[in-house]
């Protein structure tokens, strides 16, 4: 009430001063309109707050939220309480809150078969860290979406939608995306009884992570020798390479293979040898040929 009366007094005083000033000027040269009562009251109310209150820099916590200083003393932001923030989050059409990473395996149920206790625990961590759920074998009636088995396969005697390998799982985690179920390492692989690549020495270049490890492992199971160095001639612990397995037609090893006329093939050649159980001719699997097909 006191503040309103002071506003009124100041308003009346200013109106009178304005009227007096108007008479001092020629009406045709200059005329100043007195502000309305409402405009003057709003103007004065802005300056009725104490100076220290306008520069207040205290942190107030409670149900009303928090006020925090941001740089300048008069620059403050109001932070809503956590509950209000959570309720204010927008939702996407699938019902998931924006900005919240549910993980690539969110709402997917897995069962792990064919691994020892330590391996099972490691795979479980990979799945759960990405939002998936691992069902206990034989202790639930829930049907798993995916059974994870070793790359060489394992008998699955439970009902599942898909049977995929640990290589697929690990590659999904590496790339942080769910890879297609029909990838060359996604399904269990049946090894041939023979070793069609027993006379071969391979160097793998360009492939990384789990895929690189699988290429080398499978080549060895087919009888091949694998080494990191690419050698034209045998010396010390190195054998002369018969093949370069490379993902793109580029790089120093690829250029050396062309110079030395050593076949540079893609991993598709290894896959073909696995399926046929034979040393498949390299012609259709030269990396240049495969690259042209990719670009078509």
PDB file of N, CA and C in Angstrom, residues 59 65 113 274 284:
ATOM      1  N   UNK A  59      21.901 -18.115  -4.179  1.00  0.00           N
ATOM      2  CA  UNK A  59      21.368 -19.365  -4.713  1.00  0.00           C
ATOM      3  C   UNK A  59      20.191 -19.763  -3.847  1.00  0.00           C
ATOM      4  N   UNK A  65      12.513 -24.129  -7.353  1.00  0.00           N
ATOM      5  CA  UNK A  65      13.605 -24.234  -8.298  1.00  0.00           C
ATOM      6  C   UNK A  65      14.850 -23.586  -7.771  1.00  0.00           C
ATOM      7  N   UNK A 113      24.691 -69.296 -25.272  1.00  0.00           N
ATOM      8  CA  UNK A 113      24.900 -70.745 -25.256  1.00  0.00           C
ATOM      9  C   UNK A 113      26.274 -71.108 -25.822  1.00  0.00           C
ATOM     10  N   UNK A 274      35.688 -71.078 -47.395  1.00  0.00           N
ATOM     11  CA  UNK A 274      34.989 -71.731 -46.282  1.00  0.00           C
ATOM     12  C   UNK A 274      33.762 -72.489 -46.775  1.00  0.00           C
ATOM     13  N   UNK A 284      37.863 -63.830 -59.310  1.00  0.00           N
ATOM     14  CA  UNK A 284      36.627 -63.108 -58.994  1.00  0.00           C
ATOM     15  C   UNK A 284      36.713 -62.341 -57.674  1.00  0.00           C
TER      16      UNK A 284
END
